[in-house]
Coordinates of N, CA and C in Angstrom, one line a residue:
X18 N -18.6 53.7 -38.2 CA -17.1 53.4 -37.9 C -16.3 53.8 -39.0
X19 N -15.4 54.3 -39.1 CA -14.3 54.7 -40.1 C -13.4 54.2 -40.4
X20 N -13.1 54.1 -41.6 CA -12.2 53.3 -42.5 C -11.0 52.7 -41.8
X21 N -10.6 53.8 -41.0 CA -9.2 53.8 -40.1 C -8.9 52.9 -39.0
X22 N -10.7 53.0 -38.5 CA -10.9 52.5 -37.3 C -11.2 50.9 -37.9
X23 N -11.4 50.8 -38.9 CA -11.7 49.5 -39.3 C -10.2 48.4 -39.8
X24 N -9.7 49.5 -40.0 CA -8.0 49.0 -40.5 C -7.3 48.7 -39.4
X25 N -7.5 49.6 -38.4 CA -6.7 49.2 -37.1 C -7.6 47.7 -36.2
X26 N -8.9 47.8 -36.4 CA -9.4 46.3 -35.3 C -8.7 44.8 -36.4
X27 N -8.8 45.2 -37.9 CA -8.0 44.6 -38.7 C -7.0 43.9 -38.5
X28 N -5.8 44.5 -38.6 CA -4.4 44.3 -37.7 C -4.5 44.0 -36.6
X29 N -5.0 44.9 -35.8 CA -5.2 44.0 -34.5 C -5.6 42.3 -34.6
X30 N -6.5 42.1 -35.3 CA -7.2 40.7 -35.1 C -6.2 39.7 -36.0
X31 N -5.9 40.2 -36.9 CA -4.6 39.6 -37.9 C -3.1 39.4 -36.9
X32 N -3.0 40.4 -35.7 CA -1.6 40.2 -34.4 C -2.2 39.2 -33.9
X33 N -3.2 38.7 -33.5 CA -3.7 38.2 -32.3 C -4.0 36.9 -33.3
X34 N -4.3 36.2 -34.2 CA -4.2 35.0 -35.1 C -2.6 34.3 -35.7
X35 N -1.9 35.8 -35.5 CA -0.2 35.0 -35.9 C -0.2 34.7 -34.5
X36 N -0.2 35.4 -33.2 CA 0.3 35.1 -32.1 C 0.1 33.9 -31.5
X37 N -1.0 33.4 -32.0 CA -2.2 32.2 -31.5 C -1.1 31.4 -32.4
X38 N -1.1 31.1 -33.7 CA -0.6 30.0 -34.1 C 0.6 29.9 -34.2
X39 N 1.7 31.1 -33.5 CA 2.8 30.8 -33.2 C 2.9 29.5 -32.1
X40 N 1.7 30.3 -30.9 CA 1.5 29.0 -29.4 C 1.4 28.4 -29.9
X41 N 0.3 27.7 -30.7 CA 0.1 26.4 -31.1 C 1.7 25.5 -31.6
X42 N 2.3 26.5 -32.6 CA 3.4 25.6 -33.3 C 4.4 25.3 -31.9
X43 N 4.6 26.4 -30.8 CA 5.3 26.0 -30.2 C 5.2 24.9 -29.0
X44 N 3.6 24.8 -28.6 CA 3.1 24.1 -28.0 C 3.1 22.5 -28.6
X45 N 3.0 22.5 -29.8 CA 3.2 21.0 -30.7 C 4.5 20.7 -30.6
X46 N 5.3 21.1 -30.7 CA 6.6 21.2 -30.5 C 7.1 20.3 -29.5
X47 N 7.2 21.3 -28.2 CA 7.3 20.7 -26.7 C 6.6 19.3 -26.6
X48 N 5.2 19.4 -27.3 CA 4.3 18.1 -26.9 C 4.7 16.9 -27.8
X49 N 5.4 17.1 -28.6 CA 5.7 16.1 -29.4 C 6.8 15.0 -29.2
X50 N 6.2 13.8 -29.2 CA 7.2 12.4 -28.3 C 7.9 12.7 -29.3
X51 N 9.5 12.1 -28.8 CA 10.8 11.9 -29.4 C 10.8 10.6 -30.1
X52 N 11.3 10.6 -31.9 CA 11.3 9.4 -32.4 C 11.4 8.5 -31.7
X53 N 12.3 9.0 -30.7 CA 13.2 7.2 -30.4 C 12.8 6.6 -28.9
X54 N 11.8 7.6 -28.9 CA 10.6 6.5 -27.7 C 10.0 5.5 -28.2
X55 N 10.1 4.2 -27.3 CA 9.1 2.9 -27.6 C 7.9 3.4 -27.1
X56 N 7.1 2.8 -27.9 CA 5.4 3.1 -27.7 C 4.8 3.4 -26.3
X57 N 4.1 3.7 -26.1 CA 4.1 3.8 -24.7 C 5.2 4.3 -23.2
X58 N 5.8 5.1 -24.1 CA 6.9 5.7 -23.0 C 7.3 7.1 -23.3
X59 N 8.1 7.8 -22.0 CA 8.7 9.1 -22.4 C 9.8 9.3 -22.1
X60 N 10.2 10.1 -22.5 CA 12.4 10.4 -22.6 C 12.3 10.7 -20.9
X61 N 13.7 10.2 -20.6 CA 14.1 10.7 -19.1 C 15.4 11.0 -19.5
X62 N 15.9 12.4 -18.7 CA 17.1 12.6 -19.6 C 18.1 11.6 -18.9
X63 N 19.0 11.3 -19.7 CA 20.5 10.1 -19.3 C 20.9 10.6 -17.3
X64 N 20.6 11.7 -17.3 CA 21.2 12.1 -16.0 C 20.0 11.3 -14.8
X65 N 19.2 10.7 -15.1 CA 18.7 10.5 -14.6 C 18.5 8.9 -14.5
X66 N 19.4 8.4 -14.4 CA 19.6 6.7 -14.3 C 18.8 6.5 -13.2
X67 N 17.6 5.8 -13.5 CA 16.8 4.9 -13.0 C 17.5 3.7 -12.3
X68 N 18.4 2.9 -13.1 CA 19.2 2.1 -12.2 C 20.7 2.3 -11.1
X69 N 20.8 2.7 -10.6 CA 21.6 2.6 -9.4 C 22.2 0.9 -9.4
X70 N 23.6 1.2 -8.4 CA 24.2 0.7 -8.1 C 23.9 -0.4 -6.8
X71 N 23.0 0.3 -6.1 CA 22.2 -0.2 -5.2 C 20.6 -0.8 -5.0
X72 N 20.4 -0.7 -6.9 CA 19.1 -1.1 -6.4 C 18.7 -2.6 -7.0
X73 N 18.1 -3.2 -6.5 CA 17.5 -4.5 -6.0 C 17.4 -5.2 -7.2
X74 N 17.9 -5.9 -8.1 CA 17.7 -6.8 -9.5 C 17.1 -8.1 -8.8
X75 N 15.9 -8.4 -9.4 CA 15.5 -9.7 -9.6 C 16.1 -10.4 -10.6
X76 N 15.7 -10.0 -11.7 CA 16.6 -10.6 -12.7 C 17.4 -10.4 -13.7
X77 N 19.2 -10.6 -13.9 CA 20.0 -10.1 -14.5 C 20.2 -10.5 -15.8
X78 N 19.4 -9.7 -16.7 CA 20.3 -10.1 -18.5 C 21.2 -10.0 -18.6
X79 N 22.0 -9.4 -18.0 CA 23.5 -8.9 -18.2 C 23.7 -7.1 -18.9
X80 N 24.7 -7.0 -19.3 CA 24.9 -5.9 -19.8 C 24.2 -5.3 -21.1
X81 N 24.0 -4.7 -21.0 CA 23.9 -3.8 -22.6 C 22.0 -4.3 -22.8
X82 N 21.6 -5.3 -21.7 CA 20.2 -5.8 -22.0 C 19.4 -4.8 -21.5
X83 N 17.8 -4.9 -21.9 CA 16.7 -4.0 -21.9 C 16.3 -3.9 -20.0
X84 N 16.5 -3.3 -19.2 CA 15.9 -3.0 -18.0 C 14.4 -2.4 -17.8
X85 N 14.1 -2.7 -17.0 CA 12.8 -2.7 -16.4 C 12.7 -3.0 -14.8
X86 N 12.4 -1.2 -14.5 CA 12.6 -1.1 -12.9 C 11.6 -0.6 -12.3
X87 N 10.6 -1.0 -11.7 CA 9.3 -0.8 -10.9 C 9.2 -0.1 -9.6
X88 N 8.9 1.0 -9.5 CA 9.1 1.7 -7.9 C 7.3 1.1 -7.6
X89 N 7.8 0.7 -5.9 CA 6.8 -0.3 -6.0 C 6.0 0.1 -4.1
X90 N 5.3 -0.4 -3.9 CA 4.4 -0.3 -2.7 C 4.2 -1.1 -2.3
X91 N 4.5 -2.3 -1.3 CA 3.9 -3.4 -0.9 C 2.6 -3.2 -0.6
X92 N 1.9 -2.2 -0.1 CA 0.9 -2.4 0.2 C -0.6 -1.2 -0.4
X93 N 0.4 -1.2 -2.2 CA -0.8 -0.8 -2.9 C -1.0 -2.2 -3.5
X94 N -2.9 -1.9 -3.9 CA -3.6 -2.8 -4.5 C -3.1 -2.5 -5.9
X95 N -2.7 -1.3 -6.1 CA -2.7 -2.0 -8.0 C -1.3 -2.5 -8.1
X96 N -0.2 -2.7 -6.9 CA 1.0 -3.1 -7.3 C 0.5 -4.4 -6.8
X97 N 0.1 -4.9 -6.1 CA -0.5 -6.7 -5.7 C -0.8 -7.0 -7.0
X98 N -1.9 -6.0 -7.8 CA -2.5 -7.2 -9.1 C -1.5 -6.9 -10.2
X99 N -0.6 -6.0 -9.8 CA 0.6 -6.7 -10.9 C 1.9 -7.4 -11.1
X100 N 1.8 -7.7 -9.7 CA 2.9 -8.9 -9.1 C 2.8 -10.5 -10.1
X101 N 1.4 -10.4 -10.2 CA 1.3 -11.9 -10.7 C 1.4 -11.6 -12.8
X102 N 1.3 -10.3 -12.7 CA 2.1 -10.2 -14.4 C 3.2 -9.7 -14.5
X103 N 4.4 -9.4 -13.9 CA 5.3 -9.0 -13.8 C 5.8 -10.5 -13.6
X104 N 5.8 -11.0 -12.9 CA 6.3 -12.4 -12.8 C 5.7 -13.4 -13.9
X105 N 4.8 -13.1 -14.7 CA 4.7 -13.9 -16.0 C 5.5 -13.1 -16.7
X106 N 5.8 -11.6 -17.2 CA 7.2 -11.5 -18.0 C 7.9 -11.7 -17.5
X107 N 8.2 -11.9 -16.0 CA 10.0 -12.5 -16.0 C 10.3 -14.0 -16.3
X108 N 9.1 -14.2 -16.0 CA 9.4 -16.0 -17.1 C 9.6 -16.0 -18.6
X109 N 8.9 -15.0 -19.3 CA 8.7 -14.8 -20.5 C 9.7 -14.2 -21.3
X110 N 10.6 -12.9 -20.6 CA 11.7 -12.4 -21.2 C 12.5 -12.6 -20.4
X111 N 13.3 -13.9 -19.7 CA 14.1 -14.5 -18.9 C 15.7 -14.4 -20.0
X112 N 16.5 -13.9 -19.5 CA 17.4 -13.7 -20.7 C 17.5 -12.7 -21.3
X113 N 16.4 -11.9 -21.8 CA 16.5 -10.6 -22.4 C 16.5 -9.3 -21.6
X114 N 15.5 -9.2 -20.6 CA 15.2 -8.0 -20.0 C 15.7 -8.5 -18.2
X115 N 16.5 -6.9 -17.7 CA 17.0 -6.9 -16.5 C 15.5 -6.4 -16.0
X116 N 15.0 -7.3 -14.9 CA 14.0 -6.7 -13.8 C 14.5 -6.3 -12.4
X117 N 13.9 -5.2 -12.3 CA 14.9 -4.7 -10.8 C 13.4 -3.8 -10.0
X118 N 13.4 -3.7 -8.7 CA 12.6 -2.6 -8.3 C 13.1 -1.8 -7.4
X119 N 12.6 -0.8 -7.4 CA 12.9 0.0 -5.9 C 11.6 0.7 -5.3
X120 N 11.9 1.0 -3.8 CA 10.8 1.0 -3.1 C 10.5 2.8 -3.0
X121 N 9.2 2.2 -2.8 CA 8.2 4.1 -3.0 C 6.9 4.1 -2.4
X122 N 7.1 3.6 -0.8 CA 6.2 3.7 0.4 C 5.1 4.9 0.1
X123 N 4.0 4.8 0.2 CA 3.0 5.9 -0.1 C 2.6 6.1 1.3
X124 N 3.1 7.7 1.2 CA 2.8 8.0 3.2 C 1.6 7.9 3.2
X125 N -0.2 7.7 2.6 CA -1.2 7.4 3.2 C -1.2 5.8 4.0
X126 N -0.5 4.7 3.3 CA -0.2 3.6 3.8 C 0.3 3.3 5.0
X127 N -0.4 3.3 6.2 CA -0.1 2.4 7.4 C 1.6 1.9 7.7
X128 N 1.2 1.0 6.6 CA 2.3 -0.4 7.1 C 3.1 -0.2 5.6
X129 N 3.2 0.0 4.8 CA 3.7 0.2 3.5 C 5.5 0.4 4.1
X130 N 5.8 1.4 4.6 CA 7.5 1.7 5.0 C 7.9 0.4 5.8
X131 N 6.8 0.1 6.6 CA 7.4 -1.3 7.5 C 7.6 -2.5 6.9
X132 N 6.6 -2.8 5.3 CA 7.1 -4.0 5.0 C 8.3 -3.7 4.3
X133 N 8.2 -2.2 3.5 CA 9.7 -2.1 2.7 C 10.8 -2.3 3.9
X134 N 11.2 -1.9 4.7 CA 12.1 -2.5 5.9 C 12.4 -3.6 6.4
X135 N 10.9 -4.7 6.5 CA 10.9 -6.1 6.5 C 11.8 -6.9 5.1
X136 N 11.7 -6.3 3.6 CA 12.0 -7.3 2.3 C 13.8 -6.7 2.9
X137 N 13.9 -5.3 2.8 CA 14.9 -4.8 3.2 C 16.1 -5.7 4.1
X138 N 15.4 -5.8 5.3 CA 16.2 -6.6 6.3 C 16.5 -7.9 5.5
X139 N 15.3 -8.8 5.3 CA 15.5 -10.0 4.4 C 16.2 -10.3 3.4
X140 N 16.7 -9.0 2.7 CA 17.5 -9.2 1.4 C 19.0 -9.0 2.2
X141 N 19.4 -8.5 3.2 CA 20.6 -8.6 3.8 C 21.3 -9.9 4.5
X142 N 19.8 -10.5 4.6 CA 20.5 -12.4 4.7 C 19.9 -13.6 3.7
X143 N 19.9 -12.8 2.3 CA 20.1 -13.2 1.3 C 18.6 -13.8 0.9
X144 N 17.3 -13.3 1.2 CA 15.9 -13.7 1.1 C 15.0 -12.7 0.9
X145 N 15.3 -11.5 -0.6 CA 15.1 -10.9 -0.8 C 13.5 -11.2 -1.5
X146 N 13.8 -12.1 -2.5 CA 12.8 -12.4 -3.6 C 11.6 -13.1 -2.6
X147 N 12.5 -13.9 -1.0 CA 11.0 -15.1 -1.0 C 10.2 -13.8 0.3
X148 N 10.8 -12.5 0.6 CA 10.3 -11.6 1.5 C 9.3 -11.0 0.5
X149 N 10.0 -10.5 -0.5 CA 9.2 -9.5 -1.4 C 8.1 -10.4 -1.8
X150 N 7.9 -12.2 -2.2 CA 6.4 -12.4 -2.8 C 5.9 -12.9 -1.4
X151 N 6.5 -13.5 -0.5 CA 5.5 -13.0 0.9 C 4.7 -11.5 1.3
X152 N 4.9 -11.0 0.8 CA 4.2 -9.4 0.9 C 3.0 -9.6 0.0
X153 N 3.5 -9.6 -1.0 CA 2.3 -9.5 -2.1 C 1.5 -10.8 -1.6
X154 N 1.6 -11.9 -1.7 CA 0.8 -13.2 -1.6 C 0.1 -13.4 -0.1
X155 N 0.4 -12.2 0.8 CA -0.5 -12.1 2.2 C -0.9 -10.6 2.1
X156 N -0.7 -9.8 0.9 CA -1.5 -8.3 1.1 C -2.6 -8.4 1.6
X157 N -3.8 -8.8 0.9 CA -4.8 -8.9 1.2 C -5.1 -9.0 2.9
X158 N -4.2 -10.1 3.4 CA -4.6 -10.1 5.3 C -4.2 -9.1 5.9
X159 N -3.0 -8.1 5.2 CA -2.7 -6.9 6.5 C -2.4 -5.6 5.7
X160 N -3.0 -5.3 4.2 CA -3.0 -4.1 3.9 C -3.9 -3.5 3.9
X161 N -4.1 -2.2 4.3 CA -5.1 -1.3 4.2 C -5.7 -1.6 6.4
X162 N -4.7 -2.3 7.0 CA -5.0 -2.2 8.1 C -4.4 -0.8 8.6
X163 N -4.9 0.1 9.9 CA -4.8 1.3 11.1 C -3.5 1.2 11.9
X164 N -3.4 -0.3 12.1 CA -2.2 -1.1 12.8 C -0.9 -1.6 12.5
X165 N 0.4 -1.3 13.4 CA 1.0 -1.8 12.7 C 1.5 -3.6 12.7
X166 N 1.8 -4.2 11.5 CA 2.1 -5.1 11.5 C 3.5 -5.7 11.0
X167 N 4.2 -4.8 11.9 CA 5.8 -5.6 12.1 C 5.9 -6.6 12.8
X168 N 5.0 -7.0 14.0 CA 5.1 -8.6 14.2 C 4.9 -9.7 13.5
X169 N 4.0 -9.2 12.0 CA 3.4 -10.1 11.4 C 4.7 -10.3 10.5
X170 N 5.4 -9.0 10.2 CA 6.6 -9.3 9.1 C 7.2 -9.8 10.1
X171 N 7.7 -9.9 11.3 CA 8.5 -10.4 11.9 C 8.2 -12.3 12.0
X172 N 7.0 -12.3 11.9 CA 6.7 -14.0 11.8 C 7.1 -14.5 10.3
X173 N 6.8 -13.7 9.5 CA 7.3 -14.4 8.1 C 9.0 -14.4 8.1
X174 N 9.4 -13.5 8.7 CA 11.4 -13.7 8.7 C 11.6 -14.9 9.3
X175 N 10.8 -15.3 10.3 CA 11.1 -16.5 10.8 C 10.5 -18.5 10.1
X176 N 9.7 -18.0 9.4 CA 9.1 -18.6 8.7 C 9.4 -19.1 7.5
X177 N 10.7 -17.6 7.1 CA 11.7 -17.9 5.9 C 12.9 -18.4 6.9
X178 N 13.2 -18.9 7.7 CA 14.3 -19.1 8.0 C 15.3 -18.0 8.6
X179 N 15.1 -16.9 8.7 CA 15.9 -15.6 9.1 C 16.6 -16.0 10.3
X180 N 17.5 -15.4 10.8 CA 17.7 -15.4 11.9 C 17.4 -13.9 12.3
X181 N 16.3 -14.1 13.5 CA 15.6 -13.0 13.8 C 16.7 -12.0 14.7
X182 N 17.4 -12.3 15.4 CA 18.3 -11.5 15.8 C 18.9 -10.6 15.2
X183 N 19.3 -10.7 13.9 CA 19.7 -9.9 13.2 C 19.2 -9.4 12.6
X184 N 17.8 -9.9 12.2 CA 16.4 -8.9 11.4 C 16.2 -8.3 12.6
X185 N 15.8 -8.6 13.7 CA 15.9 -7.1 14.2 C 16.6 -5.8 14.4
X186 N 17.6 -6.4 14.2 CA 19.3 -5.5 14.3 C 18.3 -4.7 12.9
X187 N 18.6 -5.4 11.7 CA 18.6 -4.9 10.5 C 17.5 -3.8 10.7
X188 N 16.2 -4.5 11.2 CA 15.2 -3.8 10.4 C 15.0 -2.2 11.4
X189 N 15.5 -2.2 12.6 CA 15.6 -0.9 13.5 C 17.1 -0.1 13.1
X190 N 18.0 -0.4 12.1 CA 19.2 0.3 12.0 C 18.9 1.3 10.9
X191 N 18.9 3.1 11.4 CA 19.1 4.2 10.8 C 19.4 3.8 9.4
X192 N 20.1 2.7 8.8 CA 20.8 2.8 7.6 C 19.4 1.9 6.8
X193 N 18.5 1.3 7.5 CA 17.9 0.4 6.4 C 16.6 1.2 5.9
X194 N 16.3 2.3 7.1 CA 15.7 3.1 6.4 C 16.3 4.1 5.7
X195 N 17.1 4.3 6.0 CA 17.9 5.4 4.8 C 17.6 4.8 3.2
X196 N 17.8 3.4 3.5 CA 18.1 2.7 2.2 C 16.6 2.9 1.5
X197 N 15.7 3.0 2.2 CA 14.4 2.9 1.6 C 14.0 4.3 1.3
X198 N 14.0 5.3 2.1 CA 13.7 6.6 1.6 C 14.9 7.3 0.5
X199 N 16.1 6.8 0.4 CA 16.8 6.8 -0.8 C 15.8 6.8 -2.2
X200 N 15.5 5.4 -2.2 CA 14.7 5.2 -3.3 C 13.6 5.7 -3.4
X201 N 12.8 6.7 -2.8 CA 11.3 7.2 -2.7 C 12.2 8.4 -3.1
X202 N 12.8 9.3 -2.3 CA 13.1 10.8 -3.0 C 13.5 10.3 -4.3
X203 N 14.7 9.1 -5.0 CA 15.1 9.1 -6.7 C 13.5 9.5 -7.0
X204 N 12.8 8.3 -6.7 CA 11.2 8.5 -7.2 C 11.1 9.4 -7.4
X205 N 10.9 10.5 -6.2 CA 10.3 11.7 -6.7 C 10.8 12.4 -7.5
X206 N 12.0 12.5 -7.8 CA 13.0 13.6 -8.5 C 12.7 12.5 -9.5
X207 N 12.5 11.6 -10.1 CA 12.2 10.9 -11.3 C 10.6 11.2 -11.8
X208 N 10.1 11.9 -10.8 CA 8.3 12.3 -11.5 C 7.7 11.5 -10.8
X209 N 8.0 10.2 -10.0 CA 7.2 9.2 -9.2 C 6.0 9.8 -8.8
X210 N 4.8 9.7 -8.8 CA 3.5 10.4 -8.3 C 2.8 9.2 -7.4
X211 N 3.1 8.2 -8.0 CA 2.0 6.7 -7.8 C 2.9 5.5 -7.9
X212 N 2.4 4.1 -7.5 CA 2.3 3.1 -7.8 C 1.4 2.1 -8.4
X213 N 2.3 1.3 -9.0 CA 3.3 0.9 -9.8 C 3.6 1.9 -10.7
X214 N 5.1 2.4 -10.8 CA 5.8 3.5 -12.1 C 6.5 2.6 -12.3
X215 N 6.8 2.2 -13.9 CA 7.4 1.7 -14.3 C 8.6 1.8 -15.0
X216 N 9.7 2.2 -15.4 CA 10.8 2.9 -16.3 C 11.4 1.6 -16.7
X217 N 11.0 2.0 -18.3 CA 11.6 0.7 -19.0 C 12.9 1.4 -19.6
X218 N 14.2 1.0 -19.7 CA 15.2 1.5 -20.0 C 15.5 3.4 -19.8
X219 N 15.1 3.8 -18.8 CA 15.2 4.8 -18.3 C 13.9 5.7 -18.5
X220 N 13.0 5.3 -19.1 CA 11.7 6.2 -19.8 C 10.2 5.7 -18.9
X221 N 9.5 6.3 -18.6 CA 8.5 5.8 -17.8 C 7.6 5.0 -18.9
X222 N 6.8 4.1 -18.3 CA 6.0 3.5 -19.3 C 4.6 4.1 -18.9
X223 N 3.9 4.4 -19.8 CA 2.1 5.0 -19.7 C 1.6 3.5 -19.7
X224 N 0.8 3.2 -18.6 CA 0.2 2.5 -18.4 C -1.1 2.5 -18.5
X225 N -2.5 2.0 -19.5 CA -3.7 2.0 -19.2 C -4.1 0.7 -19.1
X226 N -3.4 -0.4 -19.1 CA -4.2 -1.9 -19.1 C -2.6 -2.8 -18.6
X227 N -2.6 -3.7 -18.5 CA -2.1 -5.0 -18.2 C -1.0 -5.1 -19.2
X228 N -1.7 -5.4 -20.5 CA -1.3 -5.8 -21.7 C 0.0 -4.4 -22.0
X229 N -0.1 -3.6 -21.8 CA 0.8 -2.0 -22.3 C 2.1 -2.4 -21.8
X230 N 2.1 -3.2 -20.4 CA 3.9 -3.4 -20.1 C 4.4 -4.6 -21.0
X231 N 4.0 -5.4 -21.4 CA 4.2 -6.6 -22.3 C 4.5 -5.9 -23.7
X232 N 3.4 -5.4 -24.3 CA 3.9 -4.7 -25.7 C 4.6 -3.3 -25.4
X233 N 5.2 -2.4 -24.6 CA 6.6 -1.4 -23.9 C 7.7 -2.4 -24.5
X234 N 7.5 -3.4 -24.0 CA 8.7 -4.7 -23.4 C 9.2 -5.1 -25.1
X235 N 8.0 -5.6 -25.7 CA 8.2 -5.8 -27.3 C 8.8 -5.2 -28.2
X236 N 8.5 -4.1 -27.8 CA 9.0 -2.8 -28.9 C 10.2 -2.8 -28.2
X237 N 10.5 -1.9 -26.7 CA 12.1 -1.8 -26.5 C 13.0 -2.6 -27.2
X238 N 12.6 -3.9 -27.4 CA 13.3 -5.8 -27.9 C 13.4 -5.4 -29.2
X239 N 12.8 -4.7 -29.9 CA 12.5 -4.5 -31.1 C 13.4 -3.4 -32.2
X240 N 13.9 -2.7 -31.1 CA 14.2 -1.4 -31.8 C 16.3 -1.6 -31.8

């Protein structure tokens, strides 16, 4: 092989080692979390308010406090086993952090859009919170059922006191499903893939244990 021919595979392999560690620097780059993320979370840009005007607060800190908004599934299992720690932090940062959810029916789910229509109707005659832990605290008897179970939601409206006449008005009126697939497309256009997503002050939180939304919660408090 000739000197020439040795010079040119040279250069060549010297183009192809800048070009590589240009990708890399640019790839670190893009991949690199923004300081001013709390641990466990990622930027969503401001245009993308997570909280609305219309969506559902369980609990109000008031202004300028740390939110925490859960697009949620009545009738996934991993949003059931986190009802009962979601409701240990809202005892725990009572005062500090706004909790709010909105709904994000998973079309393999059966009955999933019918209970969001059931809390739905319920929260229009002011029985939002005792609809929504009625769902979770009877998942187990009618999720993951073939069938639907809008008579069963219809026995809890009555059970909460509803007046069923108007939960039915409510829960068959074009507008209350509107109100519910509202919040499933923000989801999507917010990256929603699954439930429970959780966006703590507009940033999704990465979830691998129980414990991760508690210390999200700490740090946001913190910073």
């Amino acid at each position: 092989m000739s000197t020439s021919t040795n010079v040119k595979i040279s250069l060549i392999l010297t183009s192809l080692m800048i070009v590589g560690v240009i990708a890399f620097i640019i790839v670190a780059i893009v991949q690199a979390p923004s300081p001013a993320a709390a641990p466990g979370t990622d930027e969503v840009t401001p245009s993308e308010s997570v909280l609305q005007p219309d969506t559902h607060i369980l609990d109000d800190a008031g202004e300028g406090a740390v939110t925490l908004v859960e697009f949620l599934d009545f009738e996934c299992e991993a949003c059931g086993a986190f009802y009962p720690v979601v409701e240990e932090l809202r005892e725990e940062f009572a005062g500090e952090v706004t909790f709010a959810f909105r709904y994000f029916p998973l079309p393999g789910h059966v009955n999933s859009t019918t209970a969001a229509l059931a809390v739905e109707a319920a929260a229009q005659q002011g029985k939002l919170e005792e609809m929504f832990a009625r769902m979770y605290e009877t998942q187990t008897e009618w999720g993951e059922s073939q069938e639907s179970k809008a008579d069963l939601f219809r026995q809890y409206a009555d059970e909460l006191g509803l007046d069923l006449t108007q939960y039915d008005v409510d829960v068959a009126a074009p507008e209350t499903l509107e109100r519910v697939k509202a919040d499933f497309e923000d989801g999507v256009s917010l990256g929603v893939q699954s439930t429970p997503t959780f966006f703590l002050n507009d940033r999704p939180v990465q979830l691998t244990s129980f414990d991760d939304l508690r210390a999200a919660i700490e740090a946001e408090l913190q910073r």
